[in-house]
Short mmCIF file of C-alpha atoms in Angstrom, two decimals:
data_model
loop_
_atom_site.label_atom_id
_atom_site.label_comp_id
_atom_site.label_asym_id
_atom_site.label_seq_id
_atom_site.Cartn_x
_atom_site.Cartn_y
_atom_site.Cartn_z
CA MET A 1 -8.74 -16.24 10.85
CA LEU A 2 -17.33 -23.40 17.60
CA ARG A 3 -21.92 -32.78 20.83
CA LEU A 4 -26.65 -35.17 23.60
CA SER A 5 -29.34 -35.29 20.79
CA ILE A 6 -30.84 -32.01 20.44
CA PRO A 7 -34.65 -32.31 19.43
CA THR A 8 -35.33 -29.89 16.50
CA VAL A 9 -37.41 -26.83 17.23
CA ALA A 10 -39.60 -25.97 14.66
CA VAL A 11 -39.10 -22.79 12.72
CA ALA A 12 -42.58 -21.15 13.36
CA ALA A 13 -41.54 -21.71 16.79
CA LEU A 14 -38.28 -20.77 17.16
CA LEU A 15 -38.70 -17.62 14.96
CA GLY A 16 -41.73 -16.74 17.29
CA CYS A 17 -40.17 -17.05 20.78
CA SER A 18 -37.14 -15.72 21.11
CA GLU A 19 -34.39 -16.12 23.88
CA ASN A 20 -33.57 -12.34 23.49
CA SER A 21 -37.19 -11.59 21.85
CA LEU A 22 -37.40 -7.77 23.03
CA ASN A 23 -41.06 -6.62 24.23
CA GLY A 24 -43.59 -5.27 21.79
CA ALA A 25 -45.57 -6.13 18.93
CA LYS A 26 -43.75 -8.08 15.87
CA ALA A 27 -43.35 -5.85 13.08
CA ASP A 28 -45.21 -5.48 9.63
CA GLN A 29 -43.39 -6.62 6.93
CA ASP A 30 -42.84 -8.83 3.92
CA THR A 31 -40.46 -10.68 4.67
CA PHE A 32 -39.72 -14.73 4.26
CA LEU A 33 -37.14 -17.25 4.59
CA PRO A 34 -35.28 -18.63 1.52
CA GLY A 35 -37.74 -21.34 0.00
CA ASP A 36 -40.72 -20.12 1.97
CA THR A 37 -43.78 -21.62 -0.45
CA ASP A 38 -46.05 -19.23 1.77
CA ALA A 39 -45.19 -16.36 0.87
CA PRO A 40 -47.17 -13.84 -1.32
CA GLY A 41 -46.34 -13.74 -5.18
CA GLU A 42 -43.49 -16.12 -6.18
CA PRO A 43 -41.19 -18.26 -3.92
CA VAL A 44 -38.06 -16.54 -2.74
CA PRO A 45 -34.88 -18.51 -4.22
CA PRO A 46 -32.66 -20.40 -2.26
CA PRO A 47 -29.88 -18.88 -0.34
CA GLY A 48 -26.35 -18.41 -2.56
CA PRO A 49 -22.85 -18.69 -1.37
CA GLU A 50 -21.64 -18.27 2.00
CA VAL A 51 -19.54 -15.30 2.91
CA GLU A 52 -18.02 -15.75 6.33
CA ASP A 53 -16.13 -12.87 6.66
CA ASP A 54 -15.31 -9.94 4.58
CA PHE A 55 -14.79 -7.15 6.88
CA LEU A 56 -10.87 -6.29 6.37
CA ALA A 57 -10.05 -8.38 3.74
CA GLN A 58 -6.73 -6.60 3.35
CA PRO A 59 -5.86 -4.27 5.89
CA PRO A 60 -2.34 -2.86 6.36
CA ALA A 61 0.00 -5.56 7.82
CA SER A 62 1.79 -5.41 11.28
CA THR A 63 4.86 -7.25 13.08
CA PRO A 64 4.71 -7.19 17.10
CA GLU A 65 6.92 -3.86 16.36
CA TYR A 66 5.93 -2.15 13.07
CA VAL A 67 2.56 -1.70 10.89
CA PHE A 68 3.21 -1.48 7.46
CA VAL A 69 0.63 0.50 5.27
CA ALA A 70 0.60 1.08 1.56
CA ASN A 71 0.54 4.52 0.27
CA ARG A 72 -1.36 3.69 -2.90
CA THR A 73 -1.13 6.73 -4.68
CA ARG A 74 2.42 7.58 -3.57
CA ASP A 75 3.29 4.26 -4.70
CA THR A 76 5.46 3.79 -1.72
CA LEU A 77 5.26 1.62 1.86
CA THR A 78 5.36 3.42 5.33
CA ARG A 79 7.05 1.30 8.08
CA ILE A 80 4.85 3.10 11.68
CA ARG A 81 6.88 1.38 15.13
CA ALA A 82 4.06 1.80 17.57
CA ALA A 83 6.32 2.24 20.39
CA ASP A 84 7.47 5.93 19.29
CA GLN A 85 5.75 6.41 16.14
CA ASP A 86 9.04 6.66 14.66
CA VAL A 87 8.11 6.54 10.27
CA LEU A 88 10.16 4.78 7.52
CA THR A 89 9.07 5.17 3.61
CA VAL A 90 10.49 3.48 1.08
CA GLY A 91 9.26 3.16 -2.83
CA VAL A 92 7.79 0.10 -4.35
CA GLY A 93 6.05 -0.91 -7.36
CA ARG A 94 2.93 1.15 -8.97
CA GLU A 95 -0.24 1.14 -6.81
CA PRO A 96 0.55 -1.21 -3.89
CA THR A 97 -2.51 -2.67 -3.07
CA LEU A 98 -1.88 -6.17 -1.18
CA VAL A 99 0.42 -5.68 2.22
CA GLN A 100 1.66 -9.22 3.91
CA THR A 101 4.29 -9.55 6.85
CA THR A 102 6.08 -13.09 7.90
CA PRO A 103 5.01 -14.96 10.88
CA ASP A 104 8.72 -13.65 11.94
CA GLY A 105 8.08 -10.31 11.16
CA LEU A 106 11.24 -10.05 9.00
CA LEU A 107 9.98 -9.28 6.28
CA ALA A 108 6.72 -7.41 4.09
CA VAL A 109 5.64 -7.64 1.17
CA SER A 110 3.48 -5.84 -1.14
CA PHE A 111 2.08 -6.47 -4.49
CA ASN A 112 1.86 -4.11 -6.49
CA ARG A 113 -0.96 -3.74 -8.70
CA GLY A 114 -0.01 -0.73 -10.88
CA ASP A 115 2.85 -2.49 -13.25
CA ASP A 116 2.41 -6.20 -11.89
CA THR A 117 5.06 -6.75 -9.59
CA VAL A 118 5.82 -8.00 -5.44
CA THR A 119 8.47 -5.89 -3.54
CA VAL A 120 10.15 -7.66 -0.61
CA VAL A 121 10.79 -5.24 2.19
CA ASP A 122 13.58 -5.89 4.80
CA THR A 123 11.38 -5.19 8.13
CA ALA A 124 14.69 -3.67 9.54
CA THR A 125 16.42 -2.13 7.07
CA MET A 126 13.78 -1.50 4.70
CA GLU A 127 16.09 -2.56 1.87
CA ALA A 128 13.34 -3.40 -1.17
CA THR A 129 13.50 -5.66 -4.14
CA THR A 130 11.00 -5.68 -6.68
CA LEU A 131 10.35 -8.54 -8.90
CA ASP A 132 7.95 -8.86 -11.77
CA VAL A 133 5.24 -11.11 -11.77
CA ARG A 134 2.56 -12.42 -14.49
CA ASP A 135 -0.11 -9.74 -14.83
CA ASP A 136 -3.74 -8.58 -13.84
CA PHE A 137 -3.25 -11.08 -10.78
CA ASN A 138 -5.44 -9.65 -7.69
CA ALA A 139 -4.62 -12.52 -4.89
CA MET A 140 -1.73 -12.86 -2.72
CA ASP A 141 -1.19 -16.06 -0.34
CA MET A 142 1.62 -16.91 2.32
CA THR A 143 2.62 -20.49 3.18
CA PRO A 144 2.57 -20.77 6.83
CA ASP A 145 6.50 -20.59 7.05
CA GLY A 146 6.41 -17.32 5.48
CA ARG A 147 8.84 -18.67 2.27
CA PHE A 148 7.49 -17.84 -0.53
CA VAL A 149 4.13 -16.31 -1.54
CA LEU A 150 1.82 -17.02 -4.75
CA LEU A 151 -0.19 -14.80 -6.84
CA TRP A 152 -2.71 -15.52 -8.72
CA HIS A 153 -5.99 -13.68 -10.42
CA ASP A 154 -9.80 -14.36 -8.08
CA LEU A 155 -12.58 -14.03 -9.77
CA ASN A 156 -14.40 -13.25 -6.20
CA ALA A 157 -11.82 -10.59 -5.63
CA GLU A 158 -12.32 -8.61 -8.48
CA THR A 159 -13.77 -5.01 -7.86
CA GLU A 160 -15.55 -1.86 -9.97
CA ASP A 161 -12.01 -0.23 -10.25
CA ASP A 162 -10.09 -2.78 -11.37
CA LEU A 163 -7.30 -1.93 -14.05
CA PRO A 164 -8.23 -3.11 -17.48
CA THR A 165 -6.28 -6.15 -18.73
CA GLN A 166 -4.07 -5.22 -21.51
CA GLY A 167 -3.12 -7.87 -24.31
CA LEU A 168 -3.79 -11.25 -23.97
CA GLN A 169 -4.71 -12.55 -20.87
CA SER A 170 -4.45 -16.10 -19.70
CA TYR A 171 -6.68 -18.05 -16.72
CA ASN A 172 -4.44 -20.52 -15.41
CA GLU A 173 -1.73 -18.42 -13.86
CA ILE A 174 0.17 -17.99 -10.89
CA SER A 175 2.99 -16.57 -9.98
CA VAL A 176 5.36 -18.06 -7.03
CA VAL A 177 8.07 -15.63 -4.97
CA ASP A 178 10.48 -17.11 -2.97
CA LEU A 179 11.08 -14.15 -0.35
CA GLN A 180 14.53 -15.54 1.12
CA ALA A 181 16.11 -15.80 -2.27
CA ARG A 182 13.78 -12.90 -4.05
CA VAL A 183 13.32 -15.05 -7.14
CA HIS A 184 10.13 -15.45 -9.31
CA THR A 185 8.60 -18.50 -10.43
CA PRO A 186 5.64 -18.75 -12.96
CA MET A 187 3.60 -21.63 -13.19
CA ALA A 188 0.82 -22.52 -15.09
CA VAL A 189 -2.13 -24.38 -13.02
CA GLY A 190 -5.80 -25.28 -14.09
CA PHE A 191 -8.48 -22.97 -15.48
CA ASN A 192 -10.06 -20.50 -13.80
CA PRO A 193 -8.35 -20.75 -10.03
CA ARG A 194 -10.43 -20.67 -7.09
CA ASP A 195 -8.64 -21.51 -4.01
CA VAL A 196 -5.42 -22.17 -2.90
CA ALA A 197 -4.51 -24.09 0.63
CA PHE A 198 -1.10 -25.17 1.92
CA SER A 199 -0.06 -27.71 4.21
CA ARG A 200 0.91 -26.92 7.66
CA ASP A 201 4.78 -27.80 7.40
CA SER A 202 4.72 -25.32 3.94
CA ALA A 203 6.19 -28.31 1.50
CA LEU A 204 2.94 -28.62 -0.38
CA GLY A 205 0.70 -25.78 -1.77
CA ALA A 206 -2.85 -26.44 -4.14
CA VAL A 207 -4.43 -24.69 -6.29
CA VAL A 208 -7.74 -25.72 -7.21
CA SER A 209 -9.31 -24.41 -10.51
CA ASP A 210 -12.32 -25.25 -12.50
CA ASP A 211 -11.09 -28.81 -14.18
CA ALA A 212 -7.78 -29.46 -12.15
CA LEU A 213 -5.56 -29.90 -8.85
CA ALA A 214 -1.77 -27.97 -9.07
CA LEU A 215 0.25 -29.33 -6.72
CA VAL A 216 3.79 -27.03 -5.85
CA ASP A 217 6.27 -28.38 -4.41
CA PHE A 218 8.33 -26.26 -2.29
CA THR A 219 10.54 -28.13 -0.91
CA GLN A 220 12.09 -28.50 -5.10
CA ALA A 221 15.09 -25.92 -5.52
CA PRO A 222 14.60 -24.80 -8.16
CA LEU A 223 10.41 -24.83 -7.64
CA ASP A 224 9.40 -26.88 -11.24
CA VAL A 225 6.10 -27.23 -12.97
CA PRO A 226 3.25 -27.71 -10.90
CA THR A 227 2.07 -31.22 -10.52
CA LEU A 228 -1.39 -31.26 -12.18
CA VAL A 229 -4.32 -33.98 -11.65
CA PRO A 230 -7.61 -33.64 -14.04
CA LEU A 231 -10.70 -33.38 -11.69
CA SER A 232 -12.92 -33.45 -14.33
CA SER A 233 -12.58 -36.37 -16.69
CA GLY A 234 -15.37 -37.11 -19.27
CA LEU A 235 -17.66 -34.61 -17.50
CA LEU A 236 -18.80 -32.29 -20.44
CA ASP A 237 -19.96 -29.30 -18.08
CA PRO A 238 -18.49 -30.00 -14.41
CA PRO A 239 -19.22 -28.45 -11.28
CA ASP A 240 -17.03 -25.24 -10.29
CA ALA A 241 -14.88 -25.68 -7.44
CA GLU A 242 -15.16 -23.83 -4.66
CA GLU A 243 -13.03 -24.60 -1.98
CA VAL A 244 -9.99 -26.90 -1.66
CA VAL A 245 -9.07 -28.15 1.91
CA LEU A 246 -5.60 -30.26 2.86
CA GLU A 247 -4.67 -32.80 5.36
CA PRO A 248 -2.37 -31.33 7.27
CA GLY A 249 0.37 -33.98 6.54
CA GLY A 250 -0.14 -33.60 3.00
CA THR A 251 -1.77 -37.34 2.65
CA TYR A 252 -4.93 -36.15 1.22
CA ALA A 253 -7.15 -32.78 -0.44
CA PHE A 254 -10.71 -32.24 -0.17
CA ILE A 255 -12.55 -30.44 -2.72
CA ARG A 256 -15.86 -28.86 -2.61
CA ARG A 257 -18.08 -27.90 -6.31
CA TYR A 258 -20.89 -25.40 -5.79
CA GLY A 259 -23.48 -27.46 -6.61
CA ASP A 260 -22.04 -31.15 -5.86
CA ASP A 261 -23.40 -33.48 -3.10
CA ALA A 262 -20.47 -35.29 -2.85
CA LEU A 263 -16.44 -34.16 -2.33
CA GLN A 264 -13.92 -34.81 -4.46
CA THR A 265 -10.54 -36.26 -2.50
CA VAL A 266 -7.28 -36.74 -4.17
CA ASP A 267 -4.92 -39.46 -2.79
CA LEU A 268 -1.38 -36.87 -2.63
CA GLN A 269 0.69 -39.93 -2.88
CA THR A 270 -0.57 -41.83 -5.80
CA LEU A 271 -2.66 -38.58 -7.42
CA THR A 272 -5.77 -41.05 -7.29
CA VAL A 273 -9.38 -38.58 -7.73
CA GLY A 274 -11.81 -40.16 -5.81
CA SER A 275 -15.37 -39.03 -4.43
CA ILE A 276 -17.08 -39.31 -1.36
CA PRO A 277 -21.05 -39.26 -0.75
CA MET A 278 -22.42 -36.38 1.14
CA ALA A 279 -25.64 -35.06 1.85
CA ALA A 280 -27.67 -32.04 0.05
CA GLY A 281 -25.93 -28.10 0.12
CA LEU A 282 -22.10 -28.84 0.01
CA THR A 283 -21.49 -24.65 1.67
CA ASP A 284 -18.72 -24.88 3.82
CA MET A 285 -15.57 -26.92 5.06
CA ASP A 286 -13.19 -26.92 7.78
CA LEU A 287 -10.28 -28.77 9.47
CA SER A 288 -11.27 -29.31 13.17
CA PRO A 289 -8.49 -27.42 15.16
CA ASP A 290 -5.81 -30.89 15.41
CA GLY A 291 -6.21 -31.37 11.97
CA GLY A 292 -7.97 -34.88 12.23
CA THR A 293 -11.53 -34.23 11.56
CA LEU A 294 -12.65 -32.39 8.33
CA ALA A 295 -16.30 -30.87 8.88
CA VAL A 296 -18.61 -30.50 6.31
CA VAL A 297 -21.78 -28.15 6.73
CA CYS A 298 -24.46 -29.47 4.19
CA ARG A 299 -26.86 -26.95 4.42
CA ASP A 300 -30.01 -27.92 2.38
CA ALA A 301 -30.03 -31.38 4.41
CA ARG A 302 -29.73 -29.72 7.52
CA GLU A 303 -26.29 -31.29 8.84
CA ILE A 304 -22.76 -31.59 9.56
CA ARG A 305 -20.87 -34.44 8.21
CA LEU A 306 -17.67 -35.74 10.01
CA VAL A 307 -14.76 -37.20 7.98
CA ALA A 308 -11.38 -38.08 8.78
CA THR A 309 -8.79 -36.69 7.26
CA ARG A 310 -6.33 -39.47 6.83
CA PHE A 311 -9.08 -41.96 6.34
CA PRO A 312 -11.53 -40.48 4.22
CA ASN A 313 -13.41 -43.32 3.44
CA ASP A 314 -14.06 -44.72 7.06
CA PRO A 315 -17.44 -44.06 8.28
CA GLN A 316 -18.74 -41.01 8.25
CA SER A 317 -20.37 -39.35 11.30
CA VAL A 318 -23.53 -37.35 10.96
CA LEU A 319 -24.78 -34.28 13.38
CA PRO A 320 -28.35 -32.81 12.71
CA PHE A 321 -28.44 -29.35 13.33
CA PRO A 322 -30.89 -28.39 16.18
CA VAL A 323 -33.44 -26.08 14.01
CA ASP A 324 -34.52 -26.37 10.33
CA LEU A 325 -32.71 -23.13 8.98
CA PRO A 326 -30.42 -23.11 6.15
CA LEU A 327 -27.28 -22.50 8.17
CA GLY A 328 -24.19 -22.74 5.99
CA ALA A 329 -21.20 -21.34 6.97
CA LEU A 330 -18.98 -23.06 10.29
CA VAL A 331 -15.86 -21.36 12.08
CA PHE A 332 -14.05 -23.13 14.87
CA ALA A 333 -12.54 -21.53 17.78
CA PRO A 334 -8.47 -21.52 17.43
CA THR A 335 -7.83 -23.15 20.80
CA GLY A 336 -10.43 -25.89 19.84
CA GLY A 337 -13.37 -26.72 22.28
CA VAL A 338 -15.92 -24.78 20.29
CA GLY A 339 -17.37 -24.46 16.76
CA ILE A 340 -19.92 -21.90 15.63
CA LEU A 341 -22.35 -23.06 12.59
CA TYR A 342 -24.43 -19.81 11.29
CA THR A 343 -25.13 -18.11 8.06
CA THR A 344 -24.64 -14.84 5.90
CA ALA A 345 -26.60 -15.99 3.60
CA SER A 346 -30.18 -15.58 4.55
CA PRO A 347 -32.15 -13.14 6.61
CA ILE A 348 -31.62 -15.42 9.97
CA ASP A 349 -31.27 -14.34 13.75
CA ARG A 350 -29.85 -17.87 15.14
CA TYR A 351 -27.01 -19.57 15.35
CA VAL A 352 -26.16 -22.69 16.74
CA ARG A 353 -22.83 -23.58 19.36
CA TRP A 354 -21.26 -26.97 18.92
CA ASP A 355 -19.65 -28.63 22.09
CA LEU A 356 -16.63 -30.54 20.12
CA ALA A 357 -15.94 -32.96 23.84
CA THR A 358 -19.95 -33.84 24.01
CA ASP A 359 -20.85 -33.34 19.87
CA THR A 360 -24.03 -31.44 21.66
CA LEU A 361 -25.31 -29.02 18.77
CA THR A 362 -27.20 -25.87 20.59
CA ALA A 363 -28.85 -23.21 18.87
CA ARG A 364 -28.75 -19.47 20.08
CA ALA A 365 -30.97 -16.52 19.20
CA LEU A 366 -29.39 -13.13 18.01
CA VAL A 367 -31.10 -9.62 18.03
CA LYS A 368 -30.73 -9.48 14.05
CA PRO A 369 -29.14 -11.64 11.33
CA VAL A 370 -25.43 -11.97 10.60
CA ALA A 371 -23.14 -10.29 8.46
CA ALA A 372 -19.80 -11.50 10.20
CA LEU A 373 -18.67 -13.10 12.74
CA SER A 374 -15.27 -13.93 14.40
CA ILE A 375 -14.13 -15.54 17.77
CA SER A 376 -11.99 -14.48 20.33
CA PRO A 377 -8.22 -16.29 20.77
CA THR A 378 -9.43 -18.12 23.98
CA GLY A 379 -12.16 -19.43 22.29
CA GLU A 380 -14.68 -17.85 25.21
CA ASP A 381 -16.24 -15.03 23.72
CA MET A 382 -17.05 -14.38 19.77
CA LEU A 383 -18.58 -10.94 17.78
CA VAL A 384 -21.04 -10.76 15.84
CA VAL A 385 -21.48 -8.26 13.13
CA HIS A 386 -25.10 -7.68 12.28
CA THR A 387 -26.74 -6.49 9.00
CA ARG A 388 -29.20 -3.54 9.17
CA ALA A 389 -31.81 -5.79 7.94
CA ASP A 390 -34.41 -7.90 9.83
CA ALA A 391 -35.07 -11.06 10.17
CA PRO A 392 -38.63 -12.50 9.64
CA ASP A 393 -41.06 -11.55 12.27
CA ALA A 394 -38.73 -9.60 13.68
CA GLU A 395 -40.40 -7.34 16.53
CA LEU A 396 -40.02 -3.56 17.23
CA GLY A 397 -37.73 -2.52 19.39
CA PRO A 398 -34.25 -0.78 19.82
CA PHE A 399 -32.87 -3.16 17.11
CA TYR A 400 -35.56 -2.91 14.37
CA GLY A 401 -34.02 -1.42 11.19
CA GLU A 402 -30.44 -0.67 13.03
CA TRP A 403 -26.52 -1.11 12.77
CA ALA A 404 -25.91 -3.77 15.20
CA LEU A 405 -23.23 -6.19 16.77
CA THR A 406 -23.31 -8.32 19.88
CA MET A 407 -20.39 -9.42 22.34
CA VAL A 408 -21.44 -12.74 23.50
CA ASP A 409 -19.82 -15.15 25.99
CA LEU A 410 -19.64 -18.74 25.18
CA THR A 411 -18.98 -19.87 28.57
CA LEU A 412 -22.03 -18.52 29.77
CA ASP A 413 -24.35 -18.52 26.63
CA LEU A 414 -24.95 -14.88 27.09
CA PRO A 415 -24.96 -12.32 24.29
CA THR A 416 -24.29 -8.61 25.17
CA PRO A 417 -26.11 -6.40 22.24
CA MET A 418 -25.88 -3.16 21.16
CA ARG A 419 -27.19 -0.68 18.58
CA LEU A 420 -24.66 1.04 16.53
CA PRO A 421 -25.31 4.51 14.78
CA ALA A 422 -23.36 3.61 11.17
CA GLU A 423 -22.45 0.77 9.73
CA PRO A 424 -19.58 -1.39 10.97
CA ILE A 425 -16.57 -1.70 8.34
CA GLY A 426 -13.83 -3.32 10.16
CA PHE A 427 -13.15 -5.19 13.79
CA ALA A 428 -10.27 -6.85 15.49
CA ASN A 429 -9.29 -8.93 17.79
CA ALA A 430 -6.72 -8.52 20.26
CA PRO A 431 -4.15 -11.07 21.41
CA GLY A 432 -4.79 -12.55 24.73
CA GLY A 433 -8.85 -12.70 24.15
CA ARG A 434 -9.44 -9.82 26.55
CA ARG A 435 -10.21 -7.15 23.89
CA ALA A 436 -12.07 -6.30 20.58
CA TYR A 437 -11.74 -2.77 18.60
CA PHE A 438 -14.03 -1.90 15.58
CA ILE A 439 -14.65 1.04 13.45
CA MET A 440 -17.90 2.55 11.66
CA LYS A 441 -18.52 4.32 8.52
CA ASP A 442 -17.83 7.99 8.45
CA GLU A 443 -18.03 7.78 12.27
CA PRO A 444 -14.71 9.29 14.26
CA LEU A 445 -14.54 6.72 16.78
CA LEU A 446 -12.29 3.66 17.46
CA GLU A 447 -15.05 1.34 19.93
CA VAL A 448 -13.05 -0.70 22.43
CA LEU A 449 -14.84 -3.69 23.79
CA ASP A 450 -14.03 -5.46 27.07
CA TYR A 451 -15.09 -9.33 27.09
CA HIS A 452 -14.25 -9.73 30.55
CA THR A 453 -16.37 -6.57 31.60
CA ARG A 454 -18.79 -6.40 28.97
CA LEU A 455 -18.56 -2.78 28.74
CA TYR A 456 -17.18 -0.95 25.45
CA GLU A 457 -15.24 2.63 25.32
CA GLU A 458 -15.23 5.05 22.79
CA VAL A 459 -12.10 6.59 21.36
CA THR A 460 -12.33 9.98 19.62
CA LEU A 461 -10.23 9.94 16.16
CA ARG A 462 -9.49 13.35 14.19
CA SER A 463 -11.34 12.00 11.01
CA ALA A 464 -13.43 8.98 9.81
CA PRO A 465 -11.45 5.73 9.80
CA VAL A 466 -10.52 3.36 7.13
CA TRP A 467 -8.57 0.20 8.87
CA VAL A 468 -8.42 -1.11 12.38
CA GLY A 469 -6.33 -3.61 14.26
CA SER A 470 -4.09 -5.36 16.72
CA LEU A 471 -0.33 -5.53 17.21
CA PRO A 472 0.83 -9.09 18.11
CA ASP A 473 1.65 -9.85 21.45
CA PRO A 474 5.61 -10.77 21.06
CA THR A 475 5.66 -11.25 25.11
CA PRO A 476 2.53 -13.15 25.91
CA ALA A 477 3.32 -14.36 29.27
CA ASP A 478 3.84 -9.90 30.61
CA ALA A 479 0.86 -8.11 31.65
CA ASP A 480 1.31 -5.42 28.86
CA THR A 481 -1.33 -5.39 26.02
CA PRO A 482 -0.29 -4.92 22.44
CA TYR A 483 -1.50 -1.29 20.89
CA ALA A 484 -4.41 -1.49 18.10
CA TRP A 485 -4.34 0.80 15.68
CA VAL A 486 -6.86 2.79 13.20
CA SER A 487 -5.81 4.32 9.86
CA GLN A 488 -7.79 6.88 9.00
CA GLU A 489 -8.88 9.44 6.30
CA HIS A 490 -6.52 12.08 5.43
CA GLU A 491 -4.77 12.98 2.18
CA LEU A 492 -1.20 12.35 3.48
CA GLY A 493 -2.02 9.79 5.64
CA ARG A 494 -2.93 8.95 9.70
CA ILE A 495 -2.72 6.51 11.63
CA SER A 496 -3.54 6.84 15.97
CA PHE A 497 -2.38 4.13 18.45
CA TYR A 498 -4.26 3.18 21.24
CA ASP A 499 -2.61 1.81 24.72
CA PRO A 500 -5.48 -0.28 26.06
CA ASP A 501 -3.67 -0.79 29.63
CA ASP A 502 -3.60 2.86 29.99
CA GLY A 503 -6.16 4.56 27.66
CA ALA A 504 -3.45 6.63 26.36
CA PHE A 505 -3.55 7.66 22.69
CA GLU A 506 -1.47 9.32 20.14
CA THR A 507 -2.04 9.77 16.07
CA LEU A 508 0.53 10.70 13.37
CA THR A 509 -0.17 12.65 10.59
CA GLY A 510 1.62 13.13 7.20
CA PHE A 511 3.94 9.77 7.06
CA GLU A 512 6.28 11.14 4.21
CA LEU A 513 6.22 14.88 5.17
CA ASN A 514 8.27 15.08 8.55
CA ALA A 515 5.14 13.26 10.28
CA ALA A 516 4.41 14.82 13.80
CA ILE A 517 2.96 13.05 16.47
CA GLU A 518 -0.47 15.13 17.78
CA ASP A 519 -1.51 15.22 21.37
#
């Protein structure tokens, strides 16, 4: 959706002696770490923001039984039943762009960019209700209980093919849609929304903007205007907000702002704004799996700061990085126990494993820098997608200048790197933690990875893949593994289903023209 003291390893020693290094001469290349003053010419500027995962930003949505595919050019939403490839299609608004399903699998929600509408679809009957929302949105977030969706305009999600705005445009609006009552409520928030968070009980939503925190009380009926908490009173040029996190019980909000070495807090009972001094270079923050601790990555200071979410003013614990490298992103295993510290902002072929039980931080080597990273549902394995670019002083060998991917057994600290023939464009972990799937650009292949055996299998597709995913598991106690699916390029729509239990593979082509199974 990874605690004993480790001596610091010098950068030169770390880069020159890799646990995964390949025999051969070092490459003759002028590649340097950000801020390296020994580089020829001007120093390389410091790294920018971390991008934790831009793969599969919006795949087709799925339930334990169905996959929902938005057909942008035909203004429809197609439901495909994995068990027998039964197909039903329903009309939605113009140019459906974002599709999500509720956690209970009862509703599918389509945001239709072409006419600024939201369509709510009953997944069993395919009855659809379309509601107007405010103009020019490009992001949709769902409450954990699936009762509401919140739509807004995310500057970071803008693309070259975005439709031009028509008439007046406000940069401080959101739309809230009650999916059960089929009611739309527009709201004004602060200028330029940046991030959205919800309490775990779905009672409260928070929208952080450059100048305010907007609090939406979802327990009200009907919904009322949000409570606005100014964040930058008295500041002429306040730093831009980047991220908001809520304490699971809804007692505090934590706000990270770009270039600010302090964490803002908002007491959600008194609406009092506070500030917690941190260290230099805040680039990420994540809740621990139990929600009791907020881990804040201070990339420039090379440390992780730990804040008690219920008592944020208590003394912080500080975990120094075991290596002097600008690692700025953090992800926790879903089951707890392990955290992974890494970077996507610099060409660094290293990550740090954080054992939460002992607070031990241990540096590990990779064959190439990180483009994206995901931990399996069990927390026992990790999938790393690499950049094609190499790290400084990368050694010549089979991975130099090539696309690559690595499976990592986190229990044994054992990496299994693989050279790829093309750029990976999407991946997904299967429920249960046994398998993962990935696809590559213009390669008609579904790649099936087995974390237990550390082997792979290739399944040939009929055309180039677009999205890949795995159905949820409705009965985890049984021995059956849910299907994987991969949508592919085809003018009438194409999707394939793979059964990992017996290797069966079926392809469905033509969602709206009497779709037929191809053996």
